[in-house]
Amino acid sequence: MSATNSISRRGFAVVTGSAMILLATATGALAQAAGGVPRVVKIATSAESKPLAWGAIGVEPQGYEPDLLRAINAKLPQYKFEMEGVADIAQETGLATGKYDMACGGYYRSDARAKQFIIPENPMGASLLKIYSRKDSDIAAMKDLVGKRIVPLTAGGGTYRFVVSWMQENPSHKLEITTSSAGIPYPDRLKEVQNSKFDALILPSNLGEQTVIEEQKLDIKASDPVFSANTYMLIHKADKNKALAEDVNKVLKELKEDGTMDKLSQKWFGEEIVRFMK
């Protein structure tokens, strides 16, 4: 699904981004002083998925996933993570060819990806689908969309697949949906709901919608999540990356349990996500 996650500014039981970099640097230096040289791990992050991750080539990646990667690296001094923000379409291509060792972009697990890449068992976060509608509407759940004008969905995208699956499971609530490949930015879609062109927009909540709503003073509300799915990092399938995958998987579990993921999600998304991780 193309969509988008936010997943700060709060004290770190959560080590903040800069502190984590310093810690990683210090521990890496210790590893080198002990005779070991950290292995460089090339990572592709999203360049334009604020607040999930953003920052194109030459710009230090920011967002939930870059901060989580820094927290992971702080616990694994035998590696030196080097992140690079790239276009979404270039991430999986670069990962498949071995240009990158890892890629992060709010990825869902799928059978096709599991065959092509190594996917750690523990997720990086969760993508939450919500319904955005005008504050004076009575829309709060999927069944409330019957008879409503829904913003066109991206054909074949994750949101589209969810809505189709929901209708199959709820045949008494038929929704009128259309698809579009126009690539209209979601801030413009929110405005289309605001000006009553459409009644509702279904979208992952980790794309910074709340920031747009607040900055542009839109009379738009978000529903509780109507669907959630874990998001995972993808690792280039190679023998040298088997230990990397095991190490990262172990640390992801630790960062979930010690509250780091929730603190980072509050920082970037304004909400906790761990309780939605399955």
C-alpha positions as YAML, in Angstrom:
chain: A
units: angstrom
residues:
- id: 1
  name: MET
  ca: [0.00, 0.00, 0.00]
- id: 2
  name: SER
  ca: [1.23, 3.34, -0.69]
- id: 3
  name: ALA
  ca: [0.28, 5.22, 2.18]
- id: 4
  name: THR
  ca: [1.53, 6.38, 4.77]
- id: 5
  name: ASN
  ca: [3.71, 6.60, 9.08]
- id: 6
  name: SER
  ca: [4.59, 8.33, 11.92]
- id: 7
  name: ILE
  ca: [5.52, 6.56, 13.85]
- id: 8
  name: SER
  ca: [9.56, 13.84, 20.33]
- id: 9
  name: ARG
  ca: [10.64, 15.03, 21.93]
- id: 10
  name: ARG
  ca: [10.05, 13.13, 25.03]
- id: 11
  name: GLY
  ca: [12.76, 11.95, 27.21]
- id: 12
  name: PHE
  ca: [14.20, 8.66, 26.33]
- id: 13
  name: ALA
  ca: [14.01, 5.94, 28.42]
- id: 14
  name: VAL
  ca: [13.99, 6.74, 24.78]
- id: 15
  name: VAL
  ca: [17.31, 7.77, 23.77]
- id: 16
  name: THR
  ca: [16.73, 10.62, 21.37]
- id: 17
  name: GLY
  ca: [17.96, 10.50, 17.81]
- id: 18
  name: SER
  ca: [21.16, 12.42, 18.37]
- id: 19
  name: ALA
  ca: [21.94, 10.60, 21.60]
- id: 20
  name: MET
  ca: [21.47, 7.28, 19.84]
- id: 21
  name: ILE
  ca: [23.87, 8.32, 17.12]
- id: 22
  name: LEU
  ca: [26.44, 9.24, 19.74]
- id: 23
  name: LEU
  ca: [25.87, 5.96, 21.56]
- id: 24
  name: ALA
  ca: [26.20, 3.98, 18.34]
- id: 25
  name: THR
  ca: [29.33, 5.89, 17.48]
- id: 26
  name: ALA
  ca: [30.80, 5.33, 20.92]
- id: 27
  name: THR
  ca: [30.03, 1.63, 20.99]
- id: 28
  name: GLY
  ca: [31.26, 1.27, 17.45]
- id: 29
  name: ALA
  ca: [34.48, 2.94, 18.48]
- id: 30
  name: LEU
  ca: [34.81, 0.52, 21.37]
- id: 31
  name: ALA
  ca: [34.32, -2.38, 19.00]
- id: 32
  name: GLN
  ca: [37.03, -1.02, 16.77]
- id: 33
  name: ALA
  ca: [39.31, -0.42, 19.77]
- id: 34
  name: ALA
  ca: [38.80, -4.07, 20.68]
- id: 35
  name: GLY
  ca: [40.00, -5.06, 17.24]
- id: 36
  name: GLY
  ca: [36.65, -5.35, 15.48]
- id: 37
  name: VAL
  ca: [35.53, -3.13, 12.65]
- id: 38
  name: PRO
  ca: [31.75, -2.61, 12.46]
- id: 39
  name: ARG
  ca: [30.21, -3.99, 9.32]
- id: 40
  name: VAL
  ca: [28.60, -1.29, 7.20]
- id: 41
  name: VAL
  ca: [24.94, -2.02, 6.52]
- id: 42
  name: LYS
  ca: [23.38, -0.03, 3.67]
- id: 43
  name: ILE
  ca: [19.74, 0.80, 4.31]
- id: 44
  name: ALA
  ca: [17.15, 2.31, 1.95]
- id: 45
  name: THR
  ca: [14.52, 4.43, 3.69]
- id: 46
  name: SER
  ca: [11.55, 6.28, 2.26]
- id: 47
  name: ALA
  ca: [12.36, 9.73, 0.92]
- id: 48
  name: GLU
  ca: [8.88, 11.25, 0.96]
- id: 49
  name: SER
  ca: [6.75, 9.46, 3.54]
- id: 50
  name: LYS
  ca: [6.70, 12.01, 6.33]
- id: 51
  name: PRO
  ca: [6.49, 11.29, 9.27]
- id: 52
  name: LEU
  ca: [7.22, 7.60, 8.67]
- id: 53
  name: ALA
  ca: [10.51, 8.50, 6.97]
- id: 54
  name: TRP
  ca: [11.71, 11.26, 4.71]
- id: 55
  name: GLY
  ca: [14.90, 12.84, 3.45]
- id: 56
  name: ALA
  ca: [16.22, 12.27, -0.05]
- id: 57
  name: ILE
  ca: [19.81, 11.49, -1.03]
- id: 58
  name: GLY
  ca: [22.24, 13.80, 0.71]
- id: 59
  name: VAL
  ca: [19.78, 14.58, 3.50]
- id: 60
  name: GLU
  ca: [19.87, 12.81, 6.86]
- id: 61
  name: PRO
  ca: [16.74, 10.63, 6.97]
- id: 62
  name: GLN
  ca: [14.22, 11.62, 9.62]
- id: 63
  name: GLY
  ca: [11.06, 10.09, 11.00]
- id: 64
  name: TYR
  ca: [9.85, 7.08, 12.92]
- id: 65
  name: GLU
  ca: [11.73, 4.41, 11.01]
- id: 66
  name: PRO
  ca: [15.10, 6.25, 10.88]
- id: 67
  name: ASP
  ca: [14.90, 6.86, 14.64]
- id: 68
  name: LEU
  ca: [14.01, 3.21, 15.23]
- id: 69
  name: LEU
  ca: [16.95, 2.15, 13.08]
- id: 70
  name: ARG
  ca: [19.25, 4.36, 15.17]
- id: 71
  name: ALA
  ca: [17.91, 2.72, 18.32]
- id: 72
  name: ILE
  ca: [18.56, -0.72, 16.82]
- id: 73
  name: ASN
  ca: [22.09, 0.24, 15.78]
- id: 74
  name: ALA
  ca: [22.82, 1.54, 19.29]
- id: 75
  name: LYS
  ca: [22.28, -2.02, 20.54]
- id: 76
  name: LEU
  ca: [24.28, -3.63, 17.76]
- id: 77
  name: PRO
  ca: [27.76, -2.00, 17.74]
- id: 78
  name: GLN
  ca: [29.08, -4.72, 15.45]
- id: 79
  name: TYR
  ca: [27.21, -2.92, 12.64]
- id: 80
  name: LYS
  ca: [27.29, 0.61, 11.28]
- id: 81
  name: PHE
  ca: [23.94, 1.51, 9.74]
- id: 82
  name: GLU
  ca: [24.13, 3.91, 6.78]
- id: 83
  name: MET
  ca: [20.70, 5.16, 5.71]
- id: 84
  name: GLU
  ca: [19.79, 6.69, 2.37]
- id: 85
  name: GLY
  ca: [16.40, 8.08, 1.45]
- id: 86
  name: VAL
  ca: [15.23, 6.84, -1.95]
- id: 87
  name: ALA
  ca: [12.00, 6.78, -3.93]
- id: 88
  name: ASP
  ca: [9.65, 4.00, -2.90]
- id: 89
  name: ILE
  ca: [9.85, 2.25, -6.26]
- id: 90
  name: ALA
  ca: [13.66, 2.16, -6.06]
- id: 91
  name: GLN
  ca: [13.79, 0.57, -2.61]
- id: 92
  name: GLU
  ca: [12.76, -2.98, -3.44]
- id: 93
  name: THR
  ca: [14.70, -2.89, -6.71]
- id: 94
  name: GLY
  ca: [17.86, -1.83, -4.91]
- id: 95
  name: LEU
  ca: [17.27, -4.43, -2.22]
- id: 96
  name: ALA
  ca: [16.77, -7.22, -4.75]
- id: 97
  name: THR
  ca: [20.03, -6.38, -6.53]
- id: 98
  name: GLY
  ca: [22.02, -6.17, -3.30]
- id: 99
  name: LYS
  ca: [22.67, -2.44, -3.56]
- id: 100
  name: TYR
  ca: [21.06, -2.20, -0.15]
- id: 101
  name: ASP
  ca: [21.21, -4.70, 2.70]
- id: 102
  name: MET
  ca: [17.93, -3.54, 4.18]
- id: 103
  name: ALA
  ca: [14.89, -1.49, 3.20]
- id: 104
  name: CYS
  ca: [12.26, 0.14, 5.39]
- id: 105
  name: GLY
  ca: [9.10, 1.75, 4.09]
- id: 106
  name: GLY
  ca: [6.11, 0.57, 6.09]
- id: 107
  name: TYR
  ca: [6.16, -2.75, 4.27]
- id: 108
  name: TYR
  ca: [3.51, -5.41, 4.82]
- id: 109
  name: ARG
  ca: [4.52, -9.05, 4.85]
- id: 110
  name: SER
  ca: [3.44, -10.96, 1.76]
- id: 111
  name: ASP
  ca: [4.21, -14.38, 0.36]
- id: 112
  name: ALA
  ca: [6.00, -12.82, -2.62]
- id: 113
  name: ARG
  ca: [8.21, -10.68, -0.39]
- id: 114
  name: ALA
  ca: [8.93, -13.60, 1.94]
- id: 115
  name: LYS
  ca: [10.24, -15.56, -1.05]
- id: 116
  name: GLN
  ca: [12.41, -12.72, -2.29]
- id: 117
  name: PHE
  ca: [13.71, -11.23, 0.96]
- id: 118
  name: ILE
  ca: [14.51, -12.09, 4.56]
- id: 119
  name: ILE
  ca: [11.76, -10.66, 6.78]
- id: 120
  name: PRO
  ca: [12.44, -10.59, 10.53]
- id: 121
  name: GLU
  ca: [9.65, -12.16, 12.57]
- id: 122
  name: ASN
  ca: [9.22, -9.09, 14.78]
- id: 123
  name: PRO
  ca: [7.61, -6.05, 13.13]
- id: 124
  name: MET
  ca: [8.87, -2.46, 13.08]
- id: 125
  name: GLY
  ca: [5.45, -1.01, 13.73]
- id: 126
  name: ALA
  ca: [1.87, -1.02, 12.56]
- id: 127
  name: SER
  ca: [-0.06, 0.76, 9.84]
- id: 128
  name: LEU
  ca: [-3.50, 1.91, 10.99]
- id: 129
  name: LEU
  ca: [-6.27, 2.55, 8.48]
- id: 130
  name: LYS
  ca: [-8.68, 5.29, 9.52]
- id: 131
  name: ILE
  ca: [-11.66, 7.04, 7.97]
- id: 132
  name: TYR
  ca: [-11.35, 10.81, 7.56]
- id: 133
  name: SER
  ca: [-14.62, 12.72, 7.33]
- id: 134
  name: ARG
  ca: [-16.06, 16.12, 8.17]
- id: 135
  name: LYS
  ca: [-16.58, 16.75, 11.85]
- id: 136
  name: ASP
  ca: [-20.34, 17.23, 11.34]
- id: 137
  name: SER
  ca: [-20.75, 13.80, 9.73]
- id: 138
  name: ASP
  ca: [-22.03, 10.66, 11.45]
- id: 139
  name: ILE
  ca: [-19.25, 8.50, 9.98]
- id: 140
  name: ALA
  ca: [-17.35, 6.50, 12.59]
- id: 141
  name: ALA
  ca: [-17.02, 3.00, 11.14]
- id: 142
  name: MET
  ca: [-17.01, 1.14, 7.81]
- id: 143
  name: LYS
  ca: [-20.75, 0.40, 7.91]
- id: 144
  name: ASP
  ca: [-21.40, 4.15, 8.10]
- id: 145
  name: LEU
  ca: [-19.97, 4.50, 4.58]
- id: 146
  name: VAL
  ca: [-23.00, 2.89, 2.95]
- id: 147
  name: GLY
  ca: [-24.48, 5.47, 0.56]
- id: 148
  name: LYS
  ca: [-21.53, 7.83, 1.05]
- id: 149
  name: ARG
  ca: [-19.14, 9.22, -1.55]
- id: 150
  name: ILE
  ca: [-15.74, 7.69, -0.86]
- id: 151
  name: VAL
  ca: [-12.53, 9.21, -2.25]
- id: 152
  name: PRO
  ca: [-11.32, 6.91, -5.09]
- id: 153
  name: LEU
  ca: [-8.93, 4.21, -3.92]
- id: 154
  name: THR
  ca: [-5.61, 3.33, -5.51]
- id: 155
  name: ALA
  ca: [-6.29, 0.27, -7.66]
- id: 156
  name: GLY
  ca: [-4.58, -2.80, -6.22]
- id: 157
  name: GLY
  ca: [-3.31, -0.91, -3.19]
- id: 158
  name: GLY
  ca: [-3.56, -2.12, 0.37]
- id: 159
  name: THR
  ca: [-6.51, 0.12, 1.22]
- id: 160
  name: TYR
  ca: [-8.39, -1.11, -1.84]
- id: 161
  name: ARG
  ca: [-7.73, -4.74, -0.90]
- id: 162
  name: PHE
  ca: [-8.93, -4.09, 2.64]
- id: 163
  name: VAL
  ca: [-12.17, -2.45, 1.50]
- id: 164
  name: VAL
  ca: [-12.92, -5.22, -0.99]
- id: 165
  name: SER
  ca: [-12.24, -7.85, 1.66]
- id: 166
  name: TRP
  ca: [-14.44, -6.00, 4.16]
- id: 167
  name: MET
  ca: [-17.35, -5.90, 1.69]
- id: 168
  name: GLN
  ca: [-16.97, -9.65, 1.05]
- id: 169
  name: GLU
  ca: [-17.18, -10.26, 4.78]
- id: 170
  name: ASN
  ca: [-20.07, -7.81, 5.20]
- id: 171
  name: PRO
  ca: [-22.32, -8.39, 2.15]
- id: 172
  name: SER
  ca: [-25.24, -6.57, 3.73]
- id: 173
  name: HIS
  ca: [-23.24, -3.32, 3.72]
- id: 174
  name: LYS
  ca: [-22.48, -2.56, 0.08]
- id: 175
  name: LEU
  ca: [-20.17, 0.37, -0.48]
- id: 176
  name: GLU
  ca: [-19.82, 2.33, -3.70]
- id: 177
  name: ILE
  ca: [-16.09, 2.45, -4.42]
- id: 178
  name: THR
  ca: [-14.10, 3.62, -7.41]
- id: 179
  name: THR
  ca: [-10.41, 3.48, -8.21]
- id: 180
  name: SER
  ca: [-7.95, 6.03, -9.45]
- id: 181
  name: SER
  ca: [-4.31, 6.13, -10.44]
- id: 182
  name: ALA
  ca: [-4.19, 9.91, -10.51]
- id: 183
  name: GLY
  ca: [-1.75, 10.10, -7.64]
- id: 184
  name: ILE
  ca: [-3.48, 13.08, -6.05]
- id: 185
  name: PRO
  ca: [-1.64, 14.07, -2.83]
- id: 186
  name: TYR
  ca: [-3.54, 13.18, 0.30]
- id: 187
  name: PRO
  ca: [-3.63, 16.82, 1.58]
- id: 188
  name: ASP
  ca: [-5.66, 17.64, -1.54]
- id: 189
  name: ARG
  ca: [-7.87, 14.63, -0.88]
- id: 190
  name: LEU
  ca: [-8.53, 15.91, 2.64]
- id: 191
  name: LYS
  ca: [-9.60, 19.23, 1.12]
- id: 192
  name: GLU
  ca: [-11.97, 17.38, -1.21]
- id: 193
  name: VAL
  ca: [-13.63, 15.95, 1.88]
- id: 194
  name: GLN
  ca: [-13.62, 19.36, 3.53]
- id: 195
  name: ASN
  ca: [-15.38, 20.99, 0.54]
- id: 196
  name: SER
  ca: [-17.92, 18.12, 0.31]
- id: 197
  name: LYS
  ca: [-16.77, 16.74, -3.03]
- id: 198
  name: PHE
  ca: [-16.50, 13.46, -1.14]
- id: 199
  name: ASP
  ca: [-17.82, 12.30, 2.23]
- id: 200
  name: ALA
  ca: [-14.91, 10.17, 3.38]
- id: 201
  name: LEU
  ca: [-11.28, 9.26, 2.79]
- id: 202
  name: ILE
  ca: [-9.85, 5.91, 3.94]
- id: 203
  name: LEU
  ca: [-6.11, 6.13, 4.50]
- id: 204
  name: PRO
  ca: [-3.25, 4.88, 6.71]
- id: 205
  name: SER
  ca: [-2.80, 7.32, 9.57]
- id: 206
  name: ASN
  ca: [1.00, 7.40, 9.44]
- id: 207
  name: LEU
  ca: [1.24, 9.89, 6.58]
- id: 208
  name: GLY
  ca: [0.97, 13.01, 8.68]
- id: 209
  name: GLU
  ca: [-2.71, 13.68, 8.11]
- id: 210
  name: GLN
  ca: [-3.26, 15.14, 11.57]
- id: 211
  name: THR
  ca: [-0.51, 17.69, 10.98]
- id: 212
  name: VAL
  ca: [-2.17, 18.75, 7.71]
- id: 213
  name: ILE
  ca: [-5.57, 18.97, 9.41]
- id: 214
  name: GLU
  ca: [-4.20, 21.14, 12.19]
- id: 215
  name: GLU
  ca: [-1.96, 23.37, 10.05]
- id: 216
  name: GLN
  ca: [-4.69, 24.02, 7.46]
- id: 217
  name: LYS
  ca: [-7.42, 24.21, 10.11]
- id: 218
  name: LEU
  ca: [-9.61, 21.66, 8.35]
- id: 219
  name: ASP
  ca: [-12.86, 20.56, 9.98]
- id: 220
  name: ILE
  ca: [-11.90, 16.93, 9.48]
- id: 221
  name: LYS
  ca: [-11.98, 14.14, 12.05]
- id: 222
  name: ALA
  ca: [-10.35, 10.73, 12.06]
- id: 223
  name: SER
  ca: [-12.11, 7.55, 13.12]
- id: 224
  name: ASP
  ca: [-10.65, 4.89, 15.36]
- id: 225
  name: PRO
  ca: [-8.57, 2.40, 13.32]
- id: 226
  name: VAL
  ca: [-10.78, 0.24, 11.10]
- id: 227
  name: PHE
  ca: [-7.85, -2.03, 10.25]
- id: 228
  name: SER
  ca: [-4.28, -2.51, 11.33]
- id: 229
  name: ALA
  ca: [-1.40, -4.43, 9.83]
- id: 230
  name: ASN
  ca: [2.14, -4.98, 11.04]
- id: 231
  name: THR
  ca: [4.94, -3.35, 9.09]
- id: 232
  name: TYR
  ca: [8.31, -5.01, 8.57]
- id: 233
  name: MET
  ca: [11.80, -4.29, 7.33]
- id: 234
  name: LEU
  ca: [13.04, -6.26, 4.35]
- id: 235
  name: ILE
  ca: [16.58, -7.68, 4.20]
- id: 236
  name: HIS
  ca: [18.52, -8.70, 1.10]
- id: 237
  name: LYS
  ca: [18.58, -12.47, 0.89]
- id: 238
  name: ALA
  ca: [22.25, -13.46, 1.26]
- id: 239
  name: ASP
  ca: [24.21, -15.68, 3.63]
- id: 240
  name: LYS
  ca: [26.03, -12.67, 5.08]
- id: 241
  name: ASN
  ca: [22.70, -11.20, 6.17]
- id: 242
  name: LYS
  ca: [21.39, -14.20, 8.10]
- id: 243
  name: ALA
  ca: [23.12, -13.14, 11.33]
- id: 244
  name: LEU
  ca: [22.09, -9.52, 10.70]
- id: 245
  name: ALA
  ca: [18.45, -10.59, 10.43]
- id: 246
  name: GLU
  ca: [18.67, -12.58, 13.67]
- id: 247
  name: ASP
  ca: [20.34, -9.70, 15.51]
- id: 248
  name: VAL
  ca: [17.81, -7.15, 14.28]
- id: 249
  name: ASN
  ca: [14.89, -9.43, 15.08]
- id: 250
  name: LYS
  ca: [16.09, -9.81, 18.68]
- id: 251
  name: VAL
  ca: [16.52, -6.06, 19.16]
- id: 252
  name: LEU
  ca: [13.10, -5.28, 17.65]
- id: 253
  name: LYS
  ca: [11.53, -7.44, 20.36]
- id: 254
  name: GLU
  ca: [13.53, -5.62, 23.04]
- id: 255
  name: LEU
  ca: [12.58, -2.17, 21.75]
- id: 256
  name: LYS
  ca: [8.91, -3.12, 21.71]
- id: 257
  name: GLU
  ca: [9.03, -4.46, 25.25]
- id: 258
  name: ASP
  ca: [11.02, -1.58, 26.76]
- id: 259
  name: GLY
  ca: [8.62, 1.03, 25.38]
- id: 260
  name: THR
  ca: [10.97, 2.57, 22.82]
- id: 261
  name: MET
  ca: [8.63, 1.88, 19.89]
- id: 262
  name: ASP
  ca: [5.69, 3.48, 21.64]
- id: 263
  name: LYS
  ca: [7.70, 6.55, 22.59]
- id: 264
  name: LEU
  ca: [8.89, 6.96, 19.02]
- id: 265
  name: SER
  ca: [5.37, 6.50, 17.68]
- id: 266
  name: GLN
  ca: [4.12, 9.18, 20.08]
- id: 267
  name: LYS
  ca: [6.93, 11.42, 18.90]
- id: 268
  name: TRP
  ca: [6.23, 11.03, 15.19]
- id: 269
  name: PHE
  ca: [2.59, 9.89, 14.89]
- id: 270
  name: GLY
  ca: [1.07, 11.34, 18.03]
- id: 271
  name: GLU
  ca: [-0.33, 7.96, 19.02]
- id: 272
  name: GLU
  ca: [0.85, 4.62, 20.35]
- id: 273
  name: ILE
  ca: [0.98, 1.77, 17.88]
- id: 274
  name: VAL
  ca: [2.29, -1.19, 19.84]
- id: 275
  name: ARG
  ca: [-1.19, -2.08, 21.09]
- id: 276
  name: PHE
  ca: [-2.24, -2.52, 17.47]
- id: 277
  name: MET
  ca: [0.69, -4.79, 16.56]
- id: 278
  name: LYS
  ca: [-0.38, -8.40, 16.17]
...
